Coordinates of C-alpha atoms in Angstrom, one line a residue:
Chain A
M12 CA -12.0 9.5 18.2
K13 CA -10.2 7.8 15.3
I14 CA -6.8 9.0 14.1
A15 CA -5.4 7.4 11.0
I16 CA -1.6 7.5 10.5
A17 CA -0.9 7.5 6.8
S18 CA 1.7 8.4 4.2
G19 CA 2.0 8.3 0.5
K20 CA 5.2 6.5 0.7
G21 CA 6.2 3.4 2.6
G22 CA 9.1 3.4 5.1
T23 CA 8.5 7.0 6.3
G24 CA 7.7 5.9 9.9
K25 CA 3.9 5.2 10.0
T26 CA 4.4 2.1 12.2
T27 CA 7.0 3.9 14.4
L28 CA 4.6 6.8 15.0
S29 CA 1.6 4.6 15.5
T30 CA 3.1 2.3 18.1
N31 CA 4.9 5.1 20.0
L32 CA 1.9 7.4 20.0
A33 CA -0.5 4.7 21.1
S34 CA 1.8 3.4 23.8
Y35 CA 2.4 6.9 25.1
I36 CA -1.3 7.8 25.2
A37 CA -2.0 4.5 26.9
E38 CA 0.2 5.5 29.8
N39 CA -2.6 7.7 31.0
R40 CA -5.8 6.5 29.5
E41 CA -7.3 3.7 27.4
C42 CA -6.2 3.6 23.8
I43 CA -6.7 1.3 20.9
L44 CA -4.1 0.6 18.2
V45 CA -5.2 -1.1 15.0
D46 CA -2.7 -2.3 12.4
L47 CA -4.5 -2.0 9.1
D48 CA -1.4 -2.6 6.9
V49 CA -2.8 -6.1 6.5
E50 CA -0.3 -7.0 3.8
E51 CA 2.7 -6.3 6.0
P52 CA 1.5 -5.7 9.5
N53 CA 4.5 -4.6 11.6
S54 CA 3.1 -2.8 14.6
G55 CA 3.0 -6.1 16.5
L56 CA 6.8 -6.3 16.4
F57 CA 6.9 -3.3 18.7
I58 CA 4.0 -4.0 21.1
K59 CA 4.5 -6.6 23.8
A60 CA 1.1 -7.6 24.9
E61 CA -1.0 -10.5 25.9
L62 CA -3.1 -12.3 23.2
L63 CA -6.7 -12.2 24.2
H64 CA -8.5 -13.3 21.2
E65 CA -7.9 -14.6 17.7
E66 CA -10.2 -15.5 14.8
D67 CA -10.1 -16.3 11.2
M68 CA -11.5 -13.7 8.8
F69 CA -13.6 -14.7 5.8
K70 CA -14.7 -13.2 2.7
K71 CA -17.8 -14.4 0.8
I72 CA -17.3 -15.8 -2.7
P73 CA -19.8 -17.7 -4.9
E74 CA -19.7 -21.4 -5.1
W75 CA -21.2 -23.2 -8.1
N76 CA -24.0 -25.6 -7.5
E77 CA -24.0 -27.8 -10.5
S78 CA -27.2 -29.7 -9.8
T79 CA -29.5 -26.7 -10.0
C80 CA -27.6 -24.6 -12.6
E81 CA -29.3 -24.2 -15.9
L82 CA -26.2 -22.8 -17.6
C83 CA -28.0 -19.6 -18.6
G84 CA -24.7 -17.6 -18.3
N85 CA -26.3 -14.7 -16.5
C86 CA -23.6 -14.9 -13.8
Q87 CA -20.8 -14.3 -16.4
T88 CA -22.8 -11.4 -17.9
V89 CA -23.2 -9.6 -14.5
C90 CA -19.6 -10.1 -13.2
S91 CA -17.5 -7.1 -13.9
F92 CA -14.3 -8.7 -12.8
N93 CA -14.1 -11.8 -14.9
A94 CA -14.3 -13.8 -11.7
V95 CA -17.2 -16.0 -12.9
M96 CA -17.0 -17.7 -16.3
K97 CA -19.1 -20.1 -18.2
M98 CA -16.9 -22.7 -19.9
G99 CA -18.7 -25.3 -21.8
K100 CA -21.0 -27.0 -19.4
M101 CA -19.2 -25.6 -16.3
I102 CA -19.3 -22.4 -14.3
M103 CA -15.8 -21.6 -13.1
V104 CA -15.3 -19.2 -10.2
F105 CA -11.9 -17.5 -9.8
P106 CA -11.8 -16.6 -6.1
E107 CA -8.8 -14.3 -6.2
M108 CA -10.5 -12.0 -8.8
C109 CA -13.9 -11.9 -6.9
H110 CA -14.7 -8.5 -5.2
G111 CA -17.6 -10.0 -3.3
C112 CA -20.3 -7.8 -4.8
F113 CA -22.9 -10.7 -4.6
A114 CA -24.3 -9.8 -8.1
C115 CA -23.8 -13.2 -9.7
S116 CA -25.2 -15.0 -6.6
E117 CA -28.3 -12.8 -6.1
L118 CA -29.1 -12.4 -9.7
C119 CA -28.9 -16.1 -10.5
P120 CA -32.4 -17.2 -11.5
T121 CA -32.0 -20.6 -10.0
G122 CA -29.9 -19.7 -6.9
S123 CA -27.0 -21.8 -8.1
L124 CA -24.2 -19.6 -6.9
P125 CA -24.7 -19.3 -3.1
M126 CA -22.1 -17.2 -1.4
K127 CA -19.7 -19.3 0.8
S128 CA -17.1 -18.2 3.2
K129 CA -13.5 -18.4 2.3
K130 CA -10.7 -17.6 4.7
M131 CA -8.7 -14.4 3.7
G132 CA -6.8 -13.7 6.9
E133 CA -6.6 -13.7 10.6
L134 CA -7.4 -11.1 13.3
K135 CA -5.7 -11.0 16.6
S136 CA -6.6 -8.9 19.6
Y137 CA -4.0 -8.2 22.4
K138 CA -4.0 -6.2 25.6
S139 CA -1.3 -4.6 27.6
G140 CA -2.3 -2.2 30.4
N141 CA -4.5 0.5 28.9
L142 CA -3.6 -0.5 25.4
N143 CA -5.8 -2.7 23.2
F144 CA -4.0 -3.8 20.1
I145 CA -5.7 -5.3 17.1
E146 CA -3.9 -6.7 14.1
S147 CA -5.1 -8.3 10.9
R148 CA -3.0 -10.3 8.5
L149 CA -3.8 -11.2 5.0
I150 CA -3.1 -14.7 3.8
I151 CA -0.1 -14.6 1.4
G152 CA -1.4 -14.8 -2.2
E153 CA -4.7 -13.2 -1.3
E154 CA -4.9 -10.1 -3.5
Q155 CA -7.7 -8.1 -2.0
A156 CA -6.8 -6.1 1.1
V157 CA -9.9 -4.0 1.3
P158 CA -12.4 -6.5 2.6
L159 CA -10.1 -7.5 5.4
I160 CA -9.5 -3.8 6.4
K161 CA -13.2 -3.2 6.4
Q162 CA -14.0 -6.2 8.6
T163 CA -11.2 -5.2 11.0
L164 CA -12.7 -1.8 11.4
D165 CA -16.1 -3.3 11.9
Y166 CA -14.6 -5.5 14.6
V167 CA -13.2 -2.5 16.4
D168 CA -16.5 -0.6 16.2
A169 CA -18.4 -3.6 17.6
N170 CA -16.0 -4.2 20.5
F171 CA -14.8 -0.9 21.7
S172 CA -16.6 2.3 22.6
E173 CA -16.2 5.4 20.4
D174 CA -14.9 7.7 23.0
R175 CA -11.5 6.1 23.2
I176 CA -8.6 7.3 21.2
T177 CA -8.1 4.8 18.3
I178 CA -4.9 4.9 16.3
L179 CA -5.1 3.4 12.8
D180 CA -1.8 2.3 11.3
S181 CA -2.8 2.6 7.6
P182 CA -1.3 0.9 4.6
P183 CA 1.0 3.0 2.4
G184 CA 0.1 4.6 -0.9
T185 CA -3.0 6.4 -2.2
S186 CA -5.1 3.7 -3.6
C187 CA -8.0 1.6 -2.4
P188 CA -6.6 0.1 0.8
V189 CA -5.6 3.5 2.2
I190 CA -9.0 5.0 1.3
E191 CA -10.7 2.1 3.2
A192 CA -8.4 2.5 6.2
T193 CA -8.9 6.2 6.5
R194 CA -12.6 6.4 5.6
D195 CA -13.9 6.6 9.1
A196 CA -11.0 8.6 10.6
D197 CA -11.8 11.9 12.4
L198 CA -8.2 13.1 11.8
V199 CA -5.5 12.0 9.5
I200 CA -1.8 12.4 10.4
L201 CA 0.4 12.2 7.3
I202 CA 4.0 11.3 8.1
T203 CA 6.7 12.1 5.6
E204 CA 10.4 12.7 5.3
P205 CA 12.2 15.8 4.1
T206 CA 13.4 14.4 0.8
P207 CA 12.3 14.7 -2.9
F208 CA 10.7 11.2 -2.6
G209 CA 9.0 12.2 0.6
L210 CA 7.7 15.5 -0.8
H211 CA 6.4 13.9 -4.0
D212 CA 4.5 11.3 -2.1
L213 CA 3.2 13.7 0.5
K214 CA 1.6 15.8 -2.2
L215 CA -0.3 12.7 -3.4
A216 CA -1.4 11.9 0.1
V217 CA -2.5 15.5 0.7
E218 CA -4.6 15.4 -2.5
T219 CA -6.1 12.2 -1.2
V220 CA -7.2 13.4 2.2
R221 CA -8.4 16.7 0.7
Q222 CA -10.6 14.7 -1.7
M223 CA -11.9 12.8 1.3
G224 CA -12.6 16.0 3.2
K225 CA -10.7 15.0 6.3
P226 CA -8.9 17.3 8.7
F227 CA -5.2 16.4 8.7
G228 CA -1.8 17.5 9.8
V229 CA 1.8 16.6 8.9
V230 CA 4.6 15.0 10.9
I231 CA 8.1 15.2 9.4
N232 CA 10.3 12.3 10.3
R233 CA 14.1 12.1 9.9
N234 CA 14.1 15.9 10.0
G235 CA 17.5 17.3 8.9
I236 CA 18.3 14.5 6.5
G237 CA 17.4 16.0 3.1
N238 CA 16.3 19.5 2.2
D239 CA 13.6 22.0 3.2
G240 CA 11.2 21.2 0.3
V241 CA 8.6 19.6 2.6
E242 CA 8.5 22.5 5.1
Q243 CA 8.3 25.0 2.3
Y244 CA 5.4 23.0 0.7
C245 CA 3.6 22.8 4.1
R246 CA 4.0 26.6 4.5
E247 CA 2.7 27.3 1.0
E248 CA -0.3 25.1 1.5
S249 CA -0.9 26.3 5.1
L250 CA -0.7 22.8 6.4
D251 CA -0.2 22.1 10.1
I252 CA 3.2 20.7 10.9
I253 CA 2.3 18.9 14.1
A254 CA 5.8 17.6 15.1
L255 CA 9.3 17.0 13.8
I256 CA 11.3 13.9 14.6
P257 CA 15.0 14.4 14.1
N258 CA 17.2 12.2 11.9
D259 CA 19.2 10.2 14.4
R260 CA 21.1 6.9 14.1
L261 CA 20.1 6.0 17.7
I262 CA 16.5 6.1 16.6
A263 CA 17.2 3.8 13.6
E264 CA 19.1 1.4 15.8
T265 CA 16.4 1.3 18.5
Y266 CA 13.8 0.8 15.8
S267 CA 15.8 -2.0 14.1
A268 CA 15.7 -4.0 17.3
G269 CA 11.9 -3.7 17.6
N270 CA 11.9 -1.4 20.5
L271 CA 9.7 1.6 21.2
L272 CA 11.5 4.9 21.0
Y273 CA 9.9 7.4 23.3
P274 CA 11.0 5.7 26.6
T275 CA 14.7 6.3 25.7
V276 CA 14.8 9.0 23.1
P277 CA 13.7 12.4 24.5
S278 CA 13.1 14.0 21.0
V279 CA 10.5 11.3 20.2
K280 CA 8.8 11.6 23.6
N281 CA 8.6 15.3 22.9
A282 CA 7.1 14.7 19.4
V283 CA 4.4 12.2 20.6
S284 CA 3.4 14.5 23.4
H285 CA 3.0 17.4 20.9
I286 CA 0.9 15.1 18.7
E287 CA -1.3 14.1 21.7
S288 CA -2.0 17.8 22.4
Y289 CA -2.9 18.3 18.8
I290 CA -5.3 15.4 18.9
E291 CA -6.9 16.8 22.0
K292 CA -7.3 20.2 20.3
I293 CA -9.0 18.6 17.3
N294 CA -11.1 16.5 19.6
E295 CA -12.3 19.6 21.5
K296 CA -13.1 21.3 18.3
M297 CA -15.1 18.3 17.1
K298 CA -17.1 18.3 20.3
R299 CA -17.8 22.0 20.0
D300 CA -18.9 21.6 16.3
T301 CA -21.3 18.8 17.1
V302 CA -23.0 20.7 20.0
Chain B
M20 CA 15.1 -10.8 -23.2
K21 CA 15.0 -11.1 -19.4
E22 CA 12.8 -9.5 -16.8
I23 CA 14.3 -8.4 -13.5
V24 CA 12.0 -7.3 -10.8
V25 CA 13.1 -5.4 -7.7
I26 CA 10.8 -5.6 -4.7
S27 CA 11.1 -5.1 -1.0
G28 CA 7.9 -6.0 0.9
K29 CA 8.6 -3.2 3.2
G30 CA 8.7 0.5 2.1
G31 CA 11.6 2.8 2.8
T32 CA 14.3 0.1 2.3
G33 CA 16.0 2.0 -0.5
K34 CA 14.4 -0.1 -3.3
T35 CA 13.8 2.8 -5.7
S36 CA 17.3 4.3 -5.1
I37 CA 18.9 0.9 -5.8
T38 CA 16.7 0.2 -8.9
A39 CA 17.6 3.6 -10.3
S40 CA 21.3 2.7 -9.7
L41 CA 20.9 -0.6 -11.6
A42 CA 19.1 1.3 -14.4
Y43 CA 22.1 3.7 -14.6
L44 CA 24.5 0.8 -14.7
G45 CA 22.5 -1.1 -17.3
G46 CA 22.3 2.0 -19.4
E47 CA 21.2 1.5 -23.0
D48 CA 20.8 -2.3 -22.6
L49 CA 17.7 -1.9 -20.4
I50 CA 14.2 -0.8 -20.6
V51 CA 13.1 0.5 -17.2
A52 CA 9.5 0.0 -15.8
D53 CA 8.3 1.8 -12.7
C54 CA 5.6 -0.4 -11.3
D55 CA 5.4 1.2 -7.9
V56 CA 2.5 3.2 -9.4
D57 CA 1.2 4.2 -6.0
A58 CA 4.4 6.0 -5.1
A59 CA 6.1 6.3 -8.4
D60 CA 9.4 8.1 -7.5
M61 CA 11.9 6.8 -10.1
H62 CA 11.2 9.8 -12.4
L63 CA 12.9 12.0 -9.7
L64 CA 16.2 10.2 -10.4
L65 CA 16.1 9.3 -14.1
S66 CA 14.6 12.5 -15.6
P67 CA 12.1 11.1 -18.0
D68 CA 10.6 13.5 -20.6
F69 CA 7.1 12.3 -19.9
G70 CA 6.7 11.3 -23.5
N71 CA 3.6 9.7 -25.2
P72 CA 1.1 10.0 -22.4
E73 CA -1.7 7.5 -22.8
E74 CA -4.9 7.6 -20.8
F75 CA -5.5 4.4 -18.9
Y76 CA -9.0 3.1 -18.2
S77 CA -10.0 0.3 -16.1
G78 CA -13.0 -0.7 -14.1
E79 CA -16.2 1.2 -14.0
L80 CA -17.9 3.7 -11.7
A81 CA -21.6 4.0 -11.1
V82 CA -23.3 7.4 -11.7
I83 CA -26.9 8.2 -10.7
N84 CA -28.9 10.5 -12.8
Q85 CA -30.9 12.5 -10.3
D86 CA -33.6 13.5 -12.9
V87 CA -34.5 9.8 -13.5
C88 CA -33.9 8.4 -10.0
I89 CA -37.2 7.6 -8.1
Q90 CA -35.4 7.3 -4.7
C91 CA -36.5 3.7 -4.2
G92 CA -33.2 2.8 -2.4
K93 CA -32.7 -0.5 -4.2
C94 CA -29.2 0.5 -5.2
Q95 CA -28.2 1.2 -1.7
E96 CA -29.7 -2.1 -0.6
V97 CA -27.6 -4.2 -2.9
C98 CA -24.3 -2.3 -2.7
R99 CA -21.8 -4.4 -0.6
F100 CA -19.3 -1.5 -0.5
D101 CA -21.4 1.1 1.3
A102 CA -20.7 3.3 -1.6
I103 CA -24.2 4.7 -2.0
S104 CA -25.3 7.4 0.5
V105 CA -28.4 9.5 0.9
V106 CA -28.1 13.3 1.3
N107 CA -31.4 15.3 1.4
N108 CA -33.3 12.4 0.0
Q109 CA -31.1 12.0 -3.0
Y110 CA -28.9 9.0 -3.7
F111 CA -25.2 9.5 -4.4
V112 CA -22.4 7.2 -5.4
D113 CA -19.1 7.8 -3.5
S114 CA -16.6 7.4 -6.2
L115 CA -13.8 6.5 -3.8
G116 CA -15.9 3.6 -2.4
C117 CA -17.5 2.3 -5.6
E118 CA -15.8 -0.9 -6.9
G119 CA -17.6 -0.6 -10.2
C120 CA -19.3 -4.0 -10.0
G121 CA -22.4 -2.6 -11.7
Y122 CA -24.9 -4.5 -9.4
C123 CA -26.8 -1.3 -8.6
A124 CA -27.3 -0.4 -12.2
R125 CA -28.7 -3.8 -12.9
V126 CA -31.3 -3.7 -10.2
C127 CA -32.3 0.0 -10.7
P128 CA -36.0 -0.2 -11.8
A129 CA -35.8 3.4 -13.2
E130 CA -32.6 2.8 -15.1
A131 CA -31.2 5.8 -13.5
I132 CA -27.7 4.4 -13.0
T133 CA -25.1 4.2 -15.7
N134 CA -21.6 2.8 -15.6
E135 CA -18.9 5.2 -16.6
R136 CA -15.3 4.3 -17.3
P137 CA -13.3 7.1 -15.8
G138 CA -9.6 7.4 -16.7
V139 CA -7.7 6.1 -13.7
G140 CA -4.3 7.2 -14.7
Q141 CA -1.8 7.8 -17.5
V142 CA 1.0 5.6 -18.9
F143 CA 4.1 7.3 -20.3
V144 CA 6.9 6.0 -22.5
S145 CA 9.8 8.4 -21.8
N146 CA 13.3 8.9 -22.8
I147 CA 15.6 8.9 -19.8
R148 CA 19.1 10.2 -19.1
T149 CA 20.7 6.7 -19.1
G150 CA 20.2 6.7 -22.9
S151 CA 17.3 4.3 -22.7
A152 CA 13.6 4.5 -22.2
M153 CA 11.3 4.1 -19.2
V154 CA 7.6 3.1 -19.0
H155 CA 5.9 4.6 -16.0
A156 CA 2.5 5.7 -14.8
R157 CA 0.6 8.1 -12.7
L158 CA -2.4 6.6 -10.9
N159 CA -5.2 9.0 -10.0
I160 CA -5.9 9.5 -6.4
G161 CA -7.9 6.7 -4.8
A162 CA -8.1 4.9 -8.1
D163 CA -8.7 1.2 -8.1
N164 CA -7.0 -1.5 -10.1
S165 CA -3.4 -0.6 -9.7
G166 CA -2.8 -4.3 -10.4
K167 CA -4.1 -3.8 -13.9
L168 CA -2.1 -0.6 -14.4
V169 CA 1.0 -2.5 -13.3
A170 CA 0.3 -5.2 -15.8
K171 CA -0.1 -2.5 -18.5
V172 CA 3.2 -0.8 -17.6
K173 CA 5.0 -4.2 -17.7
K174 CA 3.5 -5.2 -21.0
D175 CA 4.4 -2.0 -22.7
A176 CA 8.0 -2.1 -21.3
K177 CA 8.3 -5.7 -22.5
S178 CA 7.1 -5.0 -26.1
L179 CA 9.4 -1.9 -26.2
A180 CA 12.4 -4.0 -25.1
E181 CA 11.6 -6.6 -27.7
S182 CA 11.2 -4.1 -30.5
K183 CA 14.4 -2.4 -29.6
N184 CA 16.3 -5.6 -29.0
K185 CA 17.2 -4.8 -25.4
T186 CA 18.7 -7.5 -23.2
A187 CA 16.4 -6.9 -20.2
V188 CA 13.5 -5.1 -18.6
L189 CA 14.2 -3.8 -15.1
V190 CA 11.1 -3.4 -13.0
D191 CA 10.8 -1.3 -9.8
G192 CA 8.1 -3.4 -8.2
S193 CA 5.2 -2.5 -6.0
P194 CA 5.3 -2.6 -2.2
G195 CA 3.2 -5.0 -0.1
L196 CA 1.8 -8.4 -1.0
G197 CA -1.5 -7.6 -2.7
C198 CA -2.6 -7.3 -6.3
P199 CA 0.0 -4.8 -7.6
V200 CA 2.9 -6.9 -6.4
V201 CA 1.4 -10.1 -7.6
S202 CA 1.1 -8.3 -11.0
S203 CA 4.7 -7.0 -10.7
L204 CA 6.0 -10.5 -10.2
S205 CA 4.2 -12.4 -12.9
G206 CA 6.5 -13.3 -15.8
A207 CA 9.7 -12.3 -13.9
N208 CA 13.0 -14.2 -14.5
F209 CA 14.8 -12.9 -11.5
V210 CA 13.8 -11.1 -8.3
V211 CA 16.0 -8.7 -6.4
L212 CA 14.8 -8.5 -2.8
V213 CA 15.8 -5.3 -1.1
T214 CA 15.6 -5.5 2.7
E215 CA 16.9 -3.6 5.7
S216 CA 18.5 -4.7 8.9
T217 CA 15.4 -4.2 11.1
V218 CA 12.9 -6.5 12.7
S219 CA 10.3 -5.1 10.2
G220 CA 12.7 -5.6 7.3
I221 CA 13.2 -9.3 8.0
H222 CA 9.5 -9.8 8.8
D223 CA 8.4 -8.4 5.5
L224 CA 11.2 -10.1 3.6
K225 CA 10.0 -13.5 4.8
R226 CA 6.4 -12.7 3.9
V227 CA 7.1 -11.4 0.4
Y228 CA 9.5 -14.3 -0.3
E229 CA 6.6 -16.7 0.3
L230 CA 5.0 -15.0 -2.7
V231 CA 8.2 -15.2 -4.8
E232 CA 8.4 -18.9 -3.9
K233 CA 4.9 -19.5 -5.1
F234 CA 5.9 -18.0 -8.5
G235 CA 9.1 -20.2 -8.5
I236 CA 11.3 -17.2 -9.4
K237 CA 15.1 -17.2 -8.7
A238 CA 16.0 -14.5 -6.2
G239 CA 18.9 -12.5 -4.9
C240 CA 18.9 -10.2 -1.9
I241 CA 20.5 -6.8 -1.1
I242 CA 20.6 -6.0 2.6
N243 CA 20.6 -2.3 3.1
K244 CA 21.6 -0.6 6.4
A245 CA 23.4 -3.9 7.1
D246 CA 25.5 -2.5 10.0
L247 CA 22.5 -1.0 11.8
N248 CA 21.8 -4.2 13.7
P249 CA 24.3 -7.0 13.2
G250 CA 22.1 -9.4 15.0
V251 CA 19.2 -8.9 12.6
T252 CA 21.6 -9.0 9.6
D253 CA 22.8 -12.4 10.7
K254 CA 19.2 -13.6 11.0
I255 CA 18.5 -12.3 7.5
K256 CA 21.6 -14.1 6.1
G257 CA 20.5 -17.3 7.9
F258 CA 17.1 -17.0 6.2
L259 CA 18.7 -16.4 2.8
D260 CA 20.9 -19.4 3.2
A261 CA 18.1 -21.7 4.2
S262 CA 15.9 -20.4 1.3
G263 CA 18.5 -20.6 -1.4
I264 CA 18.5 -16.9 -2.0
V265 CA 21.8 -15.4 -3.2
L266 CA 23.2 -12.7 -1.0
L267 CA 24.1 -10.0 -3.5
S268 CA 25.5 -7.4 -1.2
E269 CA 25.4 -5.7 2.2
I270 CA 25.2 -1.9 2.1
P271 CA 26.1 0.0 5.2
Y272 CA 23.8 2.6 6.8
N273 CA 24.6 5.7 4.9
E274 CA 23.1 9.1 4.4
S275 CA 24.4 9.2 0.8
F276 CA 21.1 7.5 -0.2
T277 CA 19.3 10.7 0.8
K278 CA 21.9 13.1 -0.4
A279 CA 22.1 11.5 -3.8
M280 CA 18.3 11.6 -4.0
T281 CA 18.2 15.2 -2.9
N282 CA 20.6 16.0 -5.8
G283 CA 18.5 14.1 -8.3
K284 CA 21.3 11.5 -8.8
T285 CA 21.6 7.8 -8.4
I286 CA 23.9 6.5 -5.7
V287 CA 26.4 5.1 -8.2
E288 CA 26.9 8.6 -9.5
Y289 CA 27.1 10.2 -6.1
D290 CA 29.1 7.9 -3.8
K291 CA 32.0 5.9 -5.1
E292 CA 32.2 3.5 -2.2
L293 CA 28.5 2.6 -2.3
G294 CA 28.6 2.7 -6.1
A295 CA 31.2 0.0 -6.1
I296 CA 29.0 -2.3 -3.9
I297 CA 26.0 -1.8 -6.1
S298 CA 28.1 -2.3 -9.3
G299 CA 29.2 -5.6 -7.9
S300 CA 25.6 -6.6 -7.3
W301 CA 24.7 -5.7 -10.8
E302 CA 27.5 -7.9 -12.3
Q303 CA 26.2 -10.8 -10.1
I304 CA 22.6 -10.2 -11.2
K305 CA 23.7 -10.2 -14.9
E306 CA 25.5 -13.5 -14.4
L307 CA 22.6 -15.1 -12.5
C308 CA 20.2 -14.0 -15.3
E309 CA 22.6 -15.0 -18.0
I310 CA 22.5 -11.6 -19.7

């Protein structure tokens, strides 16, 4: 079962929840944590584990073969992203603009734009007890996060069985990287904070998961800090509030040092245990529905 | 006319609250641009009137005409984004997955696929309560190309600033390291990095600064929640020193950020002590930018 931890807004506690929940679950059974915030992966700062495997991740981009090219310009015509351009007697490829659709390459009448691998990031796989932790990291200056997220999820599917609990720490926002990260999730947990910013961005996130047709629930972090707008909204929309994590300077301090919270902060332990039960409930329901 | 961009790498550092405060301090001299289009929150503090909405189009989306489709499956075969699925023998395009490359339409033997240009969001030029104007946007859920939308917001803000003879454009930048933030940074004269005294804060600051360095932009840094973890704050200061980044200010961990936000106010309006710190930073920024 895959659970994506997402939020419309950054800094609401996605990584805090992902790392604490995964570590808590792993105390009793095997669990996988995947950091899909490939632009700024932070989960690894909280998980102390042994590095088992690392590999470079590549995307495919076209490379011009001058010797066979007849300069027909079809590649430029078919590229929707201005990533391939005919300039005089040259075909220029702009790798950072390429989405890797293969159209220019496969529709080239002379096969002069073969797709070649270009490094876009790195994947690392760690293990600590029952917890497998996978992290991908985009090279700085590389603009497209989606291909790396997709390949990371493929790696997880290829290497781990589906019956484990997999926690996906998603990127923030509501655009393409989040969609990619939550696409395969069986359940989405939206984490927010009880402030006007939190509420505004939660609404966007709710619209997103509804459009994707995913079951989801809400966790309110820093509870007590702002107002009751978020709770009111959840009530009006009949959304499940799975857990509340209180606003507490001790939590902020523990987090600031890169430490997990649930071993020392009882309210967080309580929250992750609630969330685990909620996940179990959804899991049971899914099993019943598929029978 | 100068362009000042505020970014943070990591979400939740107080970037938008600080940018709104700078906008308040700059008053009529500034045009404000909210380029955090994924989680655009600045309107909650600056009360724009959502004037002059303009539909924003970018990218394309494939649509299959079921009456013409011969179910050959060629489209699904060439799609590298797994955006075409089969339900009851009919081929459908998943609008959230489609990158709009147009490859499927080109290979469809029945010419059943057309490319549409859906509106992906709206751009507004609004009057705000600081006596100036703000360019901001609303990106539709799951919409692609927020990089292009960011470029549009910045371009409109710049031309407005030029036509109104303003001294600067103040940009609330996008989070992360991918295409929207690259777009936020291009053309900037000065970057304000907002970080927080946590292990994630310094990690993301270092990563995002690599990008700033590539652009060769002068930078200053505001450390928020600076007293949360003195050890981390010292490390951040060491990094700033070594990288030639000006330390603009250290703001203590303070719930006024949330309280001001909950009241729809900027921090400078709400909290005198914090207000004085941010005013000091604003004076420094003006000096460094020569405005």
